[in-house]
PDB file of C-alpha atoms and ligand atoms in Angstrom:
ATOM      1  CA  UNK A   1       0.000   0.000   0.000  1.00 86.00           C
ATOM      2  CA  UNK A   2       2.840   2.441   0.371  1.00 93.00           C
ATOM      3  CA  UNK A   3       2.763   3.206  -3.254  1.00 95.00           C
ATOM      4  CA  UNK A   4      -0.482   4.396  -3.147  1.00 97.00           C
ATOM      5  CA  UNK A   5      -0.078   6.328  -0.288  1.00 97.00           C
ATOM      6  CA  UNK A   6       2.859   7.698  -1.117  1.00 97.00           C
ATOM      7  CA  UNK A   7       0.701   9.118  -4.525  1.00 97.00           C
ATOM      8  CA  UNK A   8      -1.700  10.279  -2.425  1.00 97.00           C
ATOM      9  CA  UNK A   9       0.514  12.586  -0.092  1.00 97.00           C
ATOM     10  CA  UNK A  10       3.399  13.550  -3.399  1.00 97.00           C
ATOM     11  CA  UNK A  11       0.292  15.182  -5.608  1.00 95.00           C
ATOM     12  CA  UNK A  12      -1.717  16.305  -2.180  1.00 94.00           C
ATOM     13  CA  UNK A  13       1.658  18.125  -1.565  1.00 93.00           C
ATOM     14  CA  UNK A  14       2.495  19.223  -4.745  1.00 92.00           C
ATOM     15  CA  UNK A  15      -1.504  20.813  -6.522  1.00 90.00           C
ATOM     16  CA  UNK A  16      -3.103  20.349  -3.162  1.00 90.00           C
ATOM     17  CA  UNK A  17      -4.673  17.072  -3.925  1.00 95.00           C
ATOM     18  CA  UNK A  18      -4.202  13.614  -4.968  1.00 96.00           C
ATOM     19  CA  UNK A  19      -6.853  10.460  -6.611  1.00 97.00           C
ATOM     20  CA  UNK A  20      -5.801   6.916  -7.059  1.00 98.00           C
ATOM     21  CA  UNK A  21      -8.037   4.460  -8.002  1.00 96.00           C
ATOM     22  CA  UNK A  22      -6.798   0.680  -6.846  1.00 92.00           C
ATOM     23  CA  UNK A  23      -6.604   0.696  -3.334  1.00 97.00           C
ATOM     24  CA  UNK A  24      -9.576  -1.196  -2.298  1.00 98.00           C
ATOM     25  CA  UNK A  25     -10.575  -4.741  -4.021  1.00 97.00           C
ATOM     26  CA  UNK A  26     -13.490  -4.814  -6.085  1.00 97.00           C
ATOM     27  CA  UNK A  27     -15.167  -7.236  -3.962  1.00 98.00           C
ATOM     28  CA  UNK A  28     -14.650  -4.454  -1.373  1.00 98.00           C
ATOM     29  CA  UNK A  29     -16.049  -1.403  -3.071  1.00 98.00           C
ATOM     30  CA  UNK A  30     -19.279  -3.663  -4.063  1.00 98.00           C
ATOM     31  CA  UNK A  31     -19.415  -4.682  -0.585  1.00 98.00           C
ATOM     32  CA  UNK A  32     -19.262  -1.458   0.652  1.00 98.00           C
ATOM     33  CA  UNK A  33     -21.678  -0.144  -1.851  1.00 98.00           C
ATOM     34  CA  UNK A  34     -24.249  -2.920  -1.033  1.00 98.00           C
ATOM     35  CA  UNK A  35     -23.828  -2.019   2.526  1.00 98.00           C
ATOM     36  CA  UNK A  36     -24.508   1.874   1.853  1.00 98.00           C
ATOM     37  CA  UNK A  37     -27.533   0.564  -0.414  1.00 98.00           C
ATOM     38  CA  UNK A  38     -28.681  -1.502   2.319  1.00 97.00           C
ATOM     39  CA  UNK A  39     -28.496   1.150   4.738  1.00 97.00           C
ATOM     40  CA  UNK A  40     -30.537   3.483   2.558  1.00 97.00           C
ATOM     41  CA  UNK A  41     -33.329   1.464   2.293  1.00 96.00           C
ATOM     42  CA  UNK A  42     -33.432   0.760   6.255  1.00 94.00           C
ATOM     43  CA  UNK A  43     -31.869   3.890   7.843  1.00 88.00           C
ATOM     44  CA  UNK A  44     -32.659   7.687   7.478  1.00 85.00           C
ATOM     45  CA  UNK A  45     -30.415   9.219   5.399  1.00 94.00           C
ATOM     46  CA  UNK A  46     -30.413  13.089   6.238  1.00 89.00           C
ATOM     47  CA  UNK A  47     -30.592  15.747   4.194  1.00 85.00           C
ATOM     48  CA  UNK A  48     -27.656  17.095   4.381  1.00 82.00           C
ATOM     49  CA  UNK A  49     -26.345  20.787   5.711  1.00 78.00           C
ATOM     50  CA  UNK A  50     -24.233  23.217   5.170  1.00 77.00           C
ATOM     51  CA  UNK A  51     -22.062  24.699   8.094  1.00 68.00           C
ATOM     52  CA  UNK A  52     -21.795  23.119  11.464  1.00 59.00           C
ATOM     53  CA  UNK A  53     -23.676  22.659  14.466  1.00 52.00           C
ATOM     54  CA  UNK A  54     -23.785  26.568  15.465  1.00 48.00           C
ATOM     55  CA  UNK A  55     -23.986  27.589  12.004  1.00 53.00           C
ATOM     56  CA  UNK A  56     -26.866  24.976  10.330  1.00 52.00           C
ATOM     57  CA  UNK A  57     -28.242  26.205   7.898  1.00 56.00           C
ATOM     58  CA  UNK A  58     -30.200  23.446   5.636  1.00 56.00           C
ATOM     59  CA  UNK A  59     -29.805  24.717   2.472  1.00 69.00           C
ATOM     60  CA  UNK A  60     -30.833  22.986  -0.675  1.00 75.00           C
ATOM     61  CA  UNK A  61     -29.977  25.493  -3.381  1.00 82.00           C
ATOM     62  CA  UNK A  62     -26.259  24.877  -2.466  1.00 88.00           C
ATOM     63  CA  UNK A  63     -26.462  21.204  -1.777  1.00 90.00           C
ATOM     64  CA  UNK A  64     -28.868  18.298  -1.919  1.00 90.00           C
ATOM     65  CA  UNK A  65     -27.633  14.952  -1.184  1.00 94.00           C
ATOM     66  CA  UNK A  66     -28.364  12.660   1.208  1.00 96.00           C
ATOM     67  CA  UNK A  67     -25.899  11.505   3.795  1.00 96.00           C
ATOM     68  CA  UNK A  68     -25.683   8.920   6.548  1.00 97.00           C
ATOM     69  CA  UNK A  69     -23.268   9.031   9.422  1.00 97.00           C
ATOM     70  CA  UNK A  70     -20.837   6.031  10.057  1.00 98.00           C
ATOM     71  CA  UNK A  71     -20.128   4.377  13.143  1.00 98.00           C
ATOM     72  CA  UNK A  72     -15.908   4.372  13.329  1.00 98.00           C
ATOM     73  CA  UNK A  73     -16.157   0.827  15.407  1.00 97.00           C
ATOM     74  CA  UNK A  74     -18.884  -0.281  12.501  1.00 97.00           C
ATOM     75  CA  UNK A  75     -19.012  -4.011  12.732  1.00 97.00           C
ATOM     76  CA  UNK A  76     -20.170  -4.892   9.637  1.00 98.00           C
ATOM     77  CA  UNK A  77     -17.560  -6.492   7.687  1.00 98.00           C
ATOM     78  CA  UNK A  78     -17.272  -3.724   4.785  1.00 98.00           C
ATOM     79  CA  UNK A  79     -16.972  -0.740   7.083  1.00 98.00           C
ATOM     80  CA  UNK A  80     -14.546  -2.278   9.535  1.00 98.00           C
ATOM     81  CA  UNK A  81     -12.451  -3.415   6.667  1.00 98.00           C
ATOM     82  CA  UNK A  82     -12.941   0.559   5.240  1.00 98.00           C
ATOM     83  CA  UNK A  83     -11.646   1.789   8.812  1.00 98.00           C
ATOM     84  CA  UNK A  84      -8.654  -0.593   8.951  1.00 98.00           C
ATOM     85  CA  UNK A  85      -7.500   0.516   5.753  1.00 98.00           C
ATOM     86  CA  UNK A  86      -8.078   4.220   6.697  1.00 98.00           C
ATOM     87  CA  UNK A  87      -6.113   3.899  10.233  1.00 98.00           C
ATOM     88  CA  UNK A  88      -3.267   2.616   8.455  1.00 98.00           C
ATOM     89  CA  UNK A  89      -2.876   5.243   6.225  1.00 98.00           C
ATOM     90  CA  UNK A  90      -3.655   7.336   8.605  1.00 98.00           C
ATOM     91  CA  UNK A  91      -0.788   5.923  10.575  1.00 98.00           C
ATOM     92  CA  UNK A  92       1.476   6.411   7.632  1.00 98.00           C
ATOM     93  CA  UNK A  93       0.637  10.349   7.053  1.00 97.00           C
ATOM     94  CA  UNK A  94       1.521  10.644  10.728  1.00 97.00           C
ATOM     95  CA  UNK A  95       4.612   8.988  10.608  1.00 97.00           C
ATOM     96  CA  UNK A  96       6.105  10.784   7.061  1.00 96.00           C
ATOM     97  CA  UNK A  97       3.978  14.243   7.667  1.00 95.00           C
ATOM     98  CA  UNK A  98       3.562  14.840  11.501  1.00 95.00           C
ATOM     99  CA  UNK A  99       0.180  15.403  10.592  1.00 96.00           C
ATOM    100  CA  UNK A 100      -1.213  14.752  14.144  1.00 96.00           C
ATOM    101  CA  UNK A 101      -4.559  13.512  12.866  1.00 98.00           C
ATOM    102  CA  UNK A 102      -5.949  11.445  15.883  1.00 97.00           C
ATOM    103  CA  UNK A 103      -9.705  11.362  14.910  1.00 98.00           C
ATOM    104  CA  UNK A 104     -11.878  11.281  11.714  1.00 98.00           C
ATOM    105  CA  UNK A 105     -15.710  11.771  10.824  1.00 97.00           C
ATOM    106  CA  UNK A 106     -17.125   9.967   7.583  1.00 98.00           C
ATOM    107  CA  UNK A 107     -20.569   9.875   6.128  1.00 98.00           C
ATOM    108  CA  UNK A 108     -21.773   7.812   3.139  1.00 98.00           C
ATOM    109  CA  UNK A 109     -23.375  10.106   0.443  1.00 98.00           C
ATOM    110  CA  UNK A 110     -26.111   9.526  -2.008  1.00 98.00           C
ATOM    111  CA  UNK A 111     -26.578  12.016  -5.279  1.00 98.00           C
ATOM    112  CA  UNK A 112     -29.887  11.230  -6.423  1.00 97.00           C
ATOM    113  CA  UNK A 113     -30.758  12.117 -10.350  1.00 98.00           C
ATOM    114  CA  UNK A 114     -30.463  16.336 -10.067  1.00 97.00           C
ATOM    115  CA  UNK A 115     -28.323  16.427  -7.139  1.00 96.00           C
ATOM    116  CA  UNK A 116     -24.941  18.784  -6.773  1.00 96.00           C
ATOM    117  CA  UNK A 117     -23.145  20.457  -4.393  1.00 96.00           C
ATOM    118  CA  UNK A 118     -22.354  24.192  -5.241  1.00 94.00           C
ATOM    119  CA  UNK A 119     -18.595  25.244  -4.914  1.00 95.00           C
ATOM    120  CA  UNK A 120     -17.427  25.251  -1.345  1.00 94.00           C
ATOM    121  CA  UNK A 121     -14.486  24.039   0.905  1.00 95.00           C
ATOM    122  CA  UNK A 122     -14.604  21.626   3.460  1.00 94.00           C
ATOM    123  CA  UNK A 123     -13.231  23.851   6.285  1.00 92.00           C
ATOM    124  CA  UNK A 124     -15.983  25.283   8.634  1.00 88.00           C
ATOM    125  CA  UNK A 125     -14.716  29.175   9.397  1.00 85.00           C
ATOM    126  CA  UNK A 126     -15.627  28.528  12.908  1.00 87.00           C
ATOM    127  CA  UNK A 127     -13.972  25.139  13.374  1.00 89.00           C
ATOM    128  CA  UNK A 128     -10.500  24.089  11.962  1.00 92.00           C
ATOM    129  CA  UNK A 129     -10.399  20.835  13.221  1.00 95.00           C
ATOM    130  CA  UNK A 130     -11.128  19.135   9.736  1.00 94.00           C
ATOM    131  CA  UNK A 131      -7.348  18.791   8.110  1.00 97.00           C
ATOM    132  CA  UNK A 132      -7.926  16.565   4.819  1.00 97.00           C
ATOM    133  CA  UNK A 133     -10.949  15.610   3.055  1.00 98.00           C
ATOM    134  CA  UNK A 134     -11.143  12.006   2.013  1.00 98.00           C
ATOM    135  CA  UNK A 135     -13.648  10.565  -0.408  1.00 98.00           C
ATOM    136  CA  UNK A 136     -13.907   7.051  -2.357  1.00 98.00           C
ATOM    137  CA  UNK A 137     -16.876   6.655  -4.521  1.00 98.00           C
ATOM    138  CA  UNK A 138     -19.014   3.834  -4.677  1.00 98.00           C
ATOM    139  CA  UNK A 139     -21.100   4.882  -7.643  1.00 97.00           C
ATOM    140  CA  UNK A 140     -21.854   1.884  -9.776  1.00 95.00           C
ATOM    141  CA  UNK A 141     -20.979   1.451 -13.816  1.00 95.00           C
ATOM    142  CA  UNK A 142     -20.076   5.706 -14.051  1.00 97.00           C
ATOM    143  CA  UNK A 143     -20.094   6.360 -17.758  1.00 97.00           C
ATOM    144  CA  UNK A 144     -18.869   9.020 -19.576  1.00 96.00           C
ATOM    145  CA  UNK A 145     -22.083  11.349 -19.838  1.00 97.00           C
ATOM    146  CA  UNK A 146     -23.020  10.794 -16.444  1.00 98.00           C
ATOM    147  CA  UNK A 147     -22.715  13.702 -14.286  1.00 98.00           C
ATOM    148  CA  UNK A 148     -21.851  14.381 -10.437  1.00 98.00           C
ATOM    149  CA  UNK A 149     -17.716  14.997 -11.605  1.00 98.00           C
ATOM    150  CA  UNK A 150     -16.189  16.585  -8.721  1.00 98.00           C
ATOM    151  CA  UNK A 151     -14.825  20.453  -9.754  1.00 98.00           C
ATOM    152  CA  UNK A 152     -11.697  20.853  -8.056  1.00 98.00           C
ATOM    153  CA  UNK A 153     -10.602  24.636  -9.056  1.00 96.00           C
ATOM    154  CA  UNK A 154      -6.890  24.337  -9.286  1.00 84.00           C
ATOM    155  CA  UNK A 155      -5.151  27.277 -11.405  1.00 84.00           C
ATOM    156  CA  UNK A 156      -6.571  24.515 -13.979  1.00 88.00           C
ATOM    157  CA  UNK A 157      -9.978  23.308 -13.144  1.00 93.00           C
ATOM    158  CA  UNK A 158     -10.020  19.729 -13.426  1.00 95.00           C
ATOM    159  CA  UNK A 159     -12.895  17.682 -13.197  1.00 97.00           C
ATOM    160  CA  UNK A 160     -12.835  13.581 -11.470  1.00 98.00           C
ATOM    161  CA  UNK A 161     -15.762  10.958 -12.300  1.00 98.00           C
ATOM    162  CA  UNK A 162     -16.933   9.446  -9.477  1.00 98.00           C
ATOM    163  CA  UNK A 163     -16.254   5.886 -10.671  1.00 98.00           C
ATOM    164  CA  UNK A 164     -16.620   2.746  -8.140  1.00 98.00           C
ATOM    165  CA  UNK A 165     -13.425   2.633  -6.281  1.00 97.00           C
ATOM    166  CA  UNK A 166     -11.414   6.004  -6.943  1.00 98.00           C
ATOM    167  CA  UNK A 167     -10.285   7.570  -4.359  1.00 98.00           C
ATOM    168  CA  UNK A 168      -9.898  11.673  -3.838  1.00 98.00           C
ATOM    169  CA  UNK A 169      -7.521  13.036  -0.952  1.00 98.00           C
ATOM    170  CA  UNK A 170      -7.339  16.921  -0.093  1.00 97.00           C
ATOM    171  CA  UNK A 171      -6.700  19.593   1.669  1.00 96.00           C
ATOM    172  CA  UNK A 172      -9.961  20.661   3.295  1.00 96.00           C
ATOM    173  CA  UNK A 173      -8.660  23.828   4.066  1.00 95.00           C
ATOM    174  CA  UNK A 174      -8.313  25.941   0.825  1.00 93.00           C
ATOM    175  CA  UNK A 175      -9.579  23.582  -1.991  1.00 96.00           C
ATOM    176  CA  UNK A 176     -12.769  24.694  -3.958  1.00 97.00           C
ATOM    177  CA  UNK A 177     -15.024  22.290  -5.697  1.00 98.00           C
ATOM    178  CA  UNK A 178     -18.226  21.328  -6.391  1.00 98.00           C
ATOM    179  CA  UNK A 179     -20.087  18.758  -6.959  1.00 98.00           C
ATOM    180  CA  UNK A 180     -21.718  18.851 -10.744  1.00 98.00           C
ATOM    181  CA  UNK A 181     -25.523  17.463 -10.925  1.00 98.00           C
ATOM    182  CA  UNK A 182     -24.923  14.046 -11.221  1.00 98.00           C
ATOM    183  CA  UNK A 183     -27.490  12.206 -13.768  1.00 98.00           C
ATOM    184  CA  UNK A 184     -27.311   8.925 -12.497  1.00 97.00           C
ATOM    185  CA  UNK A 185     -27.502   7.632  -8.416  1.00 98.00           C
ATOM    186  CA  UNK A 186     -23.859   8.957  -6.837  1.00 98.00           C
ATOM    187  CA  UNK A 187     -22.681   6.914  -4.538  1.00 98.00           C
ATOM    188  CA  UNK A 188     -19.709   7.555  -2.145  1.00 98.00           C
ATOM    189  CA  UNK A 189     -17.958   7.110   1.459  1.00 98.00           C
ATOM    190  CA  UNK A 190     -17.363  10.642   2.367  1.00 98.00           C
ATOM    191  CA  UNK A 191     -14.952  12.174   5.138  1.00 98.00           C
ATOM    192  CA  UNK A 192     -11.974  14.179   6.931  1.00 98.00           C
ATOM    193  CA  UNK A 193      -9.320  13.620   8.941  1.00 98.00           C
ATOM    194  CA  UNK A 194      -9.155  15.797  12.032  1.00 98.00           C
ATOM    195  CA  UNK A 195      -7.072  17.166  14.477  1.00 96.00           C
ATOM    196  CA  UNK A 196      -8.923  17.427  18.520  1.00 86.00           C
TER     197      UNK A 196
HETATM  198  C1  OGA B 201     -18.420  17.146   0.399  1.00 91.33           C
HETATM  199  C2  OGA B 201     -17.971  17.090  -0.998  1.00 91.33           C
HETATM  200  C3  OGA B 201     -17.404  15.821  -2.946  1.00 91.33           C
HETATM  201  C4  OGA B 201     -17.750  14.573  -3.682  1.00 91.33           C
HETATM  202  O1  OGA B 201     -19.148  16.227   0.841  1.00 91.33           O
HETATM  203  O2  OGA B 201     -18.031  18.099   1.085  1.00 91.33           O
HETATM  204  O3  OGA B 201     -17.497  18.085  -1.480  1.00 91.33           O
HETATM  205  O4  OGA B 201     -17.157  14.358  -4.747  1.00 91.33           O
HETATM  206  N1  OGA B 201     -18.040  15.928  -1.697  1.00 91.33           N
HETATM  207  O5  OGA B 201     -18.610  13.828  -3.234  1.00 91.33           O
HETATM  208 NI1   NI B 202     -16.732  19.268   0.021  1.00 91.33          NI
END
């Protein structure tokens, strides 16, 4: 795994952030993906917010997905195997970095047809406890045509399908994007590593 992590942390320091797409197994992401599928159909997925808890404001002209928070000592098989992975990288970004992340929040995310997420970053201005934003999409068969690319605005915009599998890694402090109205369901395991 240190090759991909060590892709992940080289492009996050050098544009500010970093995708790779083979980390997890297939069997994984499909596993994971049934998991978030099976929670949607059981579980209330929120609508999600914008701003934190002393700054809520629900507001669906900026975003309108649906989210789901995730239990970091999840038992299910898919989640704990998502967390294990995470840790360890986690472990590594401390070790090379002195990052000092010792906690993390993640939320599963569903784009249904129409859904987006206007351009924003991560960082709450009241709260600047989340350090990196971490993201692997779950979406099933993306195709060109689709929708829901993330925007990241780099001097050069570039834009990142949300394919099954591909993972995004950055800075959560200073990097605009946006979520463009996806076409198709958008599925992803959505979060940030943070600093108490
Ligand atoms: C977010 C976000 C991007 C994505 O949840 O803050 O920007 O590609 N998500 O899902
Ligand atoms: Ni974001």
């Amino acid at each position: 795994m240190q090759q991909v992590y060590e892709k992940l942390i080289q492009s996050l320091l050098g544009k500010g952030f970093g995708s790779v797409d083979h980390w997890f197994s297939t069997s994984e992401i499909q596993g994971l993906r049934e998991t978030l599928l099976y929670r949607y159909s059981n579980e209330n997925f929120a609508i999600a917010g914008i701003g934190n808890q002393q700054n809520l404001l629900k507001e669906k002209s900026i975003r309108n997905d649906r989210i789901y928070w995730l239990d970091n000592n999840s038992h299910n098989e898919f989640e704990a195997k998502f967390f294990q992975e995470l840790n360890r990288f986690i472990d590594y970004l401390n070790f090379t970095c002195f990052t000092g992340i010792n906690s993390y929040e993640f939320h599963y995310a569903v784009y249904e047809p129409g859904a987006f997420y206007k351009k924003h970053v991560d960082q709450f201005s009241n709260d600047k406890r989340r350090k990196f934003s971490f993201i692997m999409y779950l979406t099933e068969d993306w195709q060109e045509g689709d929708g829901g690319e993330l925007m990241i605005y780099d001097e050069n915009p570039i834009k990142i399908s949300p394919e099954g599998g591909r993972i995004v890694f950055f800075m959560s402090e200073n990097v605009e994007h946006e979520v463009l109205v996806t076409s198709k369901q958008r599925l992803s395991i959505t979060g940030w590593l943070k600093t108490s």
